[in-house]
Short mmCIF file of C-alpha atoms in Angstrom, two decimals:
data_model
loop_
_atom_site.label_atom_id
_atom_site.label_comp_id
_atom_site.label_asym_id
_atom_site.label_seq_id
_atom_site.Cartn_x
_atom_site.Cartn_y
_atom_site.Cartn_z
CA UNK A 384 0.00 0.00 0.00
CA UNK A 385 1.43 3.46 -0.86
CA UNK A 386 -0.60 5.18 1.55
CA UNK A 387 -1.36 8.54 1.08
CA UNK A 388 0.64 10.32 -1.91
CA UNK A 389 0.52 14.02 -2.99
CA UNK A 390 2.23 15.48 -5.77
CA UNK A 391 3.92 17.89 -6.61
CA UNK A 392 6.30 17.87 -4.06
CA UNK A 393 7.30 21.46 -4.49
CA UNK A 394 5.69 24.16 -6.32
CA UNK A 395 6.44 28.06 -6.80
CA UNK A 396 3.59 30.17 -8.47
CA UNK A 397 3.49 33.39 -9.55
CA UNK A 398 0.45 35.66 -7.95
CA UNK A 399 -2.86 35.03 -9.98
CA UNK A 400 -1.51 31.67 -11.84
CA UNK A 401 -3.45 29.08 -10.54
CA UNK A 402 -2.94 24.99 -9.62
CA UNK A 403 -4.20 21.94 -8.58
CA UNK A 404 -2.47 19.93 -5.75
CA UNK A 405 -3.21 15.87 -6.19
CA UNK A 406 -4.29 13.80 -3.88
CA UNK A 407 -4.60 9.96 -3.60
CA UNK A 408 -5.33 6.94 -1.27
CA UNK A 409 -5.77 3.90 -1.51
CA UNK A 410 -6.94 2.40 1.88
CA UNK A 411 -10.53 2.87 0.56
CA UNK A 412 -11.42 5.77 3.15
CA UNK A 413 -14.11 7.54 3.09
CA UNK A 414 -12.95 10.34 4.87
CA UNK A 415 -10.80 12.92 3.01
CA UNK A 416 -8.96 16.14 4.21
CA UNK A 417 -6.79 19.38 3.31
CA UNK A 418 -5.19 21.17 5.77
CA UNK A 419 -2.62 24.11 5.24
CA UNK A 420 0.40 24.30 7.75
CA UNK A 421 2.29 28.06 8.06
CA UNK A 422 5.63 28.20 9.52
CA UNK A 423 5.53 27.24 13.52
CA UNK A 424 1.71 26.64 13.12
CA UNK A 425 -0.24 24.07 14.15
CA UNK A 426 -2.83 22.46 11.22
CA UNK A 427 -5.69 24.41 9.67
CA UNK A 428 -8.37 22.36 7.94
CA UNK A 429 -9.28 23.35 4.63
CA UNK A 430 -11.79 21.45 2.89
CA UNK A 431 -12.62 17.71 3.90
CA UNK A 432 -14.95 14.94 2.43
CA UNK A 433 -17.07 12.22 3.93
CA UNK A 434 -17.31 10.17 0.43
CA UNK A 435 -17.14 10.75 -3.18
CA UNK A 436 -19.47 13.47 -4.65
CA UNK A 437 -19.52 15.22 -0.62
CA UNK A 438 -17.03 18.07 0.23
CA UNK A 439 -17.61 20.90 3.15
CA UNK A 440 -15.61 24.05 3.96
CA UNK A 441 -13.35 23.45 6.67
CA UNK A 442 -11.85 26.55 8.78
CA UNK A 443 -10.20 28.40 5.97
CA UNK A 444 -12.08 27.80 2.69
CA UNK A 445 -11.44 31.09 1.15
CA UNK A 446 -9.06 31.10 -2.05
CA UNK A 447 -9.64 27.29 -2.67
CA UNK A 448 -11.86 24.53 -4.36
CA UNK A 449 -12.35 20.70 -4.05
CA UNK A 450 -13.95 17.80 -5.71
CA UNK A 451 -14.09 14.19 -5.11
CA UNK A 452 -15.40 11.91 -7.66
CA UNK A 453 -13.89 9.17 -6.41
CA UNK A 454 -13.35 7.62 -3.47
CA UNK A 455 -9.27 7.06 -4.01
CA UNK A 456 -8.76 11.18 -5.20
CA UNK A 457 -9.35 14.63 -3.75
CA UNK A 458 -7.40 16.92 -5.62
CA UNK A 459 -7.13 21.12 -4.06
CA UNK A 460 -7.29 23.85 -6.45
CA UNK A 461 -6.23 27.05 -6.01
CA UNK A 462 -7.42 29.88 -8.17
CA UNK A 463 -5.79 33.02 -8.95
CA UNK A 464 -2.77 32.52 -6.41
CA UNK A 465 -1.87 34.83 -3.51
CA UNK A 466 1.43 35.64 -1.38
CA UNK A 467 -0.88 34.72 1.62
CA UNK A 468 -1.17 30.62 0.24
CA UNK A 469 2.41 30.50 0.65
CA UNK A 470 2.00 27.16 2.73
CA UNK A 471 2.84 23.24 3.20
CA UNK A 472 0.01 21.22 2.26
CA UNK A 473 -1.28 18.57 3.56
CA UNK A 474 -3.79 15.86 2.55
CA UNK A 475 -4.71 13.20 5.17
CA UNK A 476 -7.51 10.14 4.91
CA UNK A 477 -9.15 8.54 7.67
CA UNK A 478 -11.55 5.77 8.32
CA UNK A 479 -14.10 7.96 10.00
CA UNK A 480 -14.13 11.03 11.38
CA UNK A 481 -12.98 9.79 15.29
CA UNK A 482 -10.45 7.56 13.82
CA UNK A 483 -6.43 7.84 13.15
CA UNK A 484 -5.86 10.46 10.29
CA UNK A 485 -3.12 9.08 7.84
CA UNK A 486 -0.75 12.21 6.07
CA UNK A 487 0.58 12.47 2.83
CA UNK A 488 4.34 13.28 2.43
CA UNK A 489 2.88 17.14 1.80
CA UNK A 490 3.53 19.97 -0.85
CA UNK A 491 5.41 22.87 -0.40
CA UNK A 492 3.98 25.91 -1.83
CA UNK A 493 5.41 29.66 -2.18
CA UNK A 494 3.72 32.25 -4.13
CA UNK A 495 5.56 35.37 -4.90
CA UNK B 999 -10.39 31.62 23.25
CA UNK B 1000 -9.04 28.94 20.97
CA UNK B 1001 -10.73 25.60 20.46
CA UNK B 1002 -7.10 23.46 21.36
CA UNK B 1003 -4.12 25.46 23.15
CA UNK B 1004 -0.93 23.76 23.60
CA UNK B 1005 2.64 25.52 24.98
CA UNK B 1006 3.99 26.73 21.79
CA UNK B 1007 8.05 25.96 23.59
CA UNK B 1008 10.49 24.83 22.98
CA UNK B 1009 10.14 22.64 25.94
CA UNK B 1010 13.90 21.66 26.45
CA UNK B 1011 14.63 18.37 28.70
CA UNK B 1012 17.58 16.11 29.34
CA UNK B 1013 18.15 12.67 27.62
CA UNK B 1014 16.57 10.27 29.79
CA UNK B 1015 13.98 12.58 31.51
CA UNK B 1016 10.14 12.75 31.84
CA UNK B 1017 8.99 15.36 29.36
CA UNK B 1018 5.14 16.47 29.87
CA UNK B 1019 3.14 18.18 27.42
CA UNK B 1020 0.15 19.72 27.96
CA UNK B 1021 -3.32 20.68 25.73
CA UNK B 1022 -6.28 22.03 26.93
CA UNK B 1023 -10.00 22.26 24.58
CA UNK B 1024 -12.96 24.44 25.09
CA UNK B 1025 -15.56 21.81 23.46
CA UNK B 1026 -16.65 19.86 26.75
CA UNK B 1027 -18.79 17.62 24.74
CA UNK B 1028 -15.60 16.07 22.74
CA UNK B 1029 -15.02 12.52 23.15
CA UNK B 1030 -12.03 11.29 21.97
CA UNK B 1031 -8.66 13.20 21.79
CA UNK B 1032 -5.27 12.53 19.60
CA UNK B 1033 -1.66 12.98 20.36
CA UNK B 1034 0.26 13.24 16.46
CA UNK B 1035 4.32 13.57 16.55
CA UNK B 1036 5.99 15.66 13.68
CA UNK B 1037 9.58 15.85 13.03
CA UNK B 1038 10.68 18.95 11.15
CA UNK B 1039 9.84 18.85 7.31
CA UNK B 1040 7.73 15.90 7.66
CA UNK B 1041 4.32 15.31 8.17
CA UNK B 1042 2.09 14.55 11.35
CA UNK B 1043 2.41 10.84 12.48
CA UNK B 1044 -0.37 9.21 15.15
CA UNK B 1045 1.61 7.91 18.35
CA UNK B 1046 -1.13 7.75 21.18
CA UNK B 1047 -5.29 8.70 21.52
CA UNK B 1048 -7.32 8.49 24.10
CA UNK B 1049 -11.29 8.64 25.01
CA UNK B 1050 -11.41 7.73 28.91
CA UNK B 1051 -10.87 9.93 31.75
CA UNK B 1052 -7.76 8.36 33.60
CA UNK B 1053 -4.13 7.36 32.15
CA UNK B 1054 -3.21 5.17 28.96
CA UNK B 1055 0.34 3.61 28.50
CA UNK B 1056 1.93 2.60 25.48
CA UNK B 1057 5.38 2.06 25.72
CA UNK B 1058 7.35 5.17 26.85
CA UNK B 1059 4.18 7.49 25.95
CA UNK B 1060 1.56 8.17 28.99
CA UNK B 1061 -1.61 10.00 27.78
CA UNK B 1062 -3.60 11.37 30.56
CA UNK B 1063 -7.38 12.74 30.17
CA UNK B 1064 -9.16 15.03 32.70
CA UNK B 1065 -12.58 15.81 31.04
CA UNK B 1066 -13.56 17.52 34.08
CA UNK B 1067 -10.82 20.18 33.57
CA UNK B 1068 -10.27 19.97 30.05
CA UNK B 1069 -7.02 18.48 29.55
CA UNK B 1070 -5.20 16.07 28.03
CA UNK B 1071 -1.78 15.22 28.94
CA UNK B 1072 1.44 13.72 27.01
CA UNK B 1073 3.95 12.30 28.86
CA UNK B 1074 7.05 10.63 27.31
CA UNK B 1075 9.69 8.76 29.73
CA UNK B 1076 13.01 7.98 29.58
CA UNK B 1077 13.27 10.73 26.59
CA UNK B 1078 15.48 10.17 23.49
CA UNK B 1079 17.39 12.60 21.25
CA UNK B 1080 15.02 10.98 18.63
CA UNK B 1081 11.89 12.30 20.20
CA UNK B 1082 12.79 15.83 19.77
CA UNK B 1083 9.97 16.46 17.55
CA UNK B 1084 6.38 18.68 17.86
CA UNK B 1085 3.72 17.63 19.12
CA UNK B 1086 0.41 17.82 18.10
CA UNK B 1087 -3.03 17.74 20.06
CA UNK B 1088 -6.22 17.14 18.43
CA UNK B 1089 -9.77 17.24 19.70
CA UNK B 1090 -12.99 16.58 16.96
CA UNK B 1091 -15.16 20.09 16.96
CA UNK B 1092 -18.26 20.22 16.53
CA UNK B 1093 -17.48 23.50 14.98
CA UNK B 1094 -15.76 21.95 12.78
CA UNK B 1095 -18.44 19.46 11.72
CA UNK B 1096 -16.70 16.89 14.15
CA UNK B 1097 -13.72 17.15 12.36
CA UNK B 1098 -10.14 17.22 14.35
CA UNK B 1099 -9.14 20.77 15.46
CA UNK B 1100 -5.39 20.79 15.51
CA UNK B 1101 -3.78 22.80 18.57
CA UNK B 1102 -0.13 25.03 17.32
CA UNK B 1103 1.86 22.32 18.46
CA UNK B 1104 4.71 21.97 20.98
CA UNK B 1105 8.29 21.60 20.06
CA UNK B 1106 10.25 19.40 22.14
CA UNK B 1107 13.90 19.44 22.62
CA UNK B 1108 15.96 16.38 24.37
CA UNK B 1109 19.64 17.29 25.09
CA UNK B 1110 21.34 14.38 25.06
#
């Protein structure tokens, strides 16, 4: 099993391009998340979904989009990029919401 | 007043101490709470969670709950070089639509 896997690894953007950030799993979880992670920080949850076709806003939507169509992706897109998204990424899966959360290796992002 | 507060540090300790790391939540109705290590530039790993009032061991790590007050406790004995890390306490919201709430973290130093 590879676990949870996010690419790219690294990315640098330019302010207004835009991007997607990929995520994949493949312990057949329902439960999908994106959190953000600024220097010294602790985790703040972006989006999350319970199962394909179901996404909510987490604490800081704003500046970001999700889909899930399946149950193994949730890829993060970011729209018309901003110095403020300069972040590390991360995409976890989980079993259920009370369960262990499982990260992905994360993706460094700076905007300038 | 934030949902999970943890003792940003660095909490510095000597090889072979007890180091104790504390998190306190303001959602009295949570139920089950998560200790996640992270070593620098990597992503959050699960080491110990809890969902009864009292102590649980595993191993070196000593998670203690105190609903009553609010608390959860991490304690790590006989402390290692190698668990110089940050440390991450988590508490589902139901702000968040049950969804963890991650506290900033606390960075922990051993000197061997």
């Amino acid at each position: 099993n590879a676990g949870v896997t996010q690419t790219p690894k690294f990315r640098i953007l330019k302010i207004g391009q835009s991007m997607t950030l990929q995520c994949a799993q493949d312990m057949n979880h329902n439960y999908m998340y994106w959190y953000r992670q600024d220097p010294g920080m602790g985790l703040k949850l972006i989006y999350y979904s319970v199962g394909a076709g179901i996404t909510d806003k987490g604490e800081v939507p704003n500046g970001y989009n999700v889909s899930r169509s399946t149950t193994e992706d949730f890829p993060l897109r970011l729209e018309l990029a901003a110095p403020s998204q300069t972040s590390v990424y991360f995409c976890a899966s989980s079993y259920s919401s009370w369960s262990e959360q499982y990260f992905g290796p994360g993706t460094r992002l700076t905007v300038t | 007043q934030k949902e999970v507060e943890q003792n940003s540090g660095p909490l510095s300790v000597p090889e072979g101490a007890i180091a104790s790391l504390n998190c306190t939540y303001s959602d009295r109705g949570s139920q089950s709470f998560f200790w996640y290590r992270q070593y620098s530039g990597k992503s959050p790993e699960l080491i110990m969670f809890i969902y009864s009032n009292g102590d649980k061991e595993d191993g070196r790590f000593t998670a203690q709950l105190n609903k009553a007050s609010q608390y959860v406790s991490l304690l790590i004995r006989d402390s290692q070089p190698s668990d110089s890390a940050t440390y991450l306490c988590a508490v589902p919201s139901i702000h968040a639509g049950n969804m963890l709430t991650f506290g900033g973290g606390t960075r922990l130093m051993v000197k061997p």
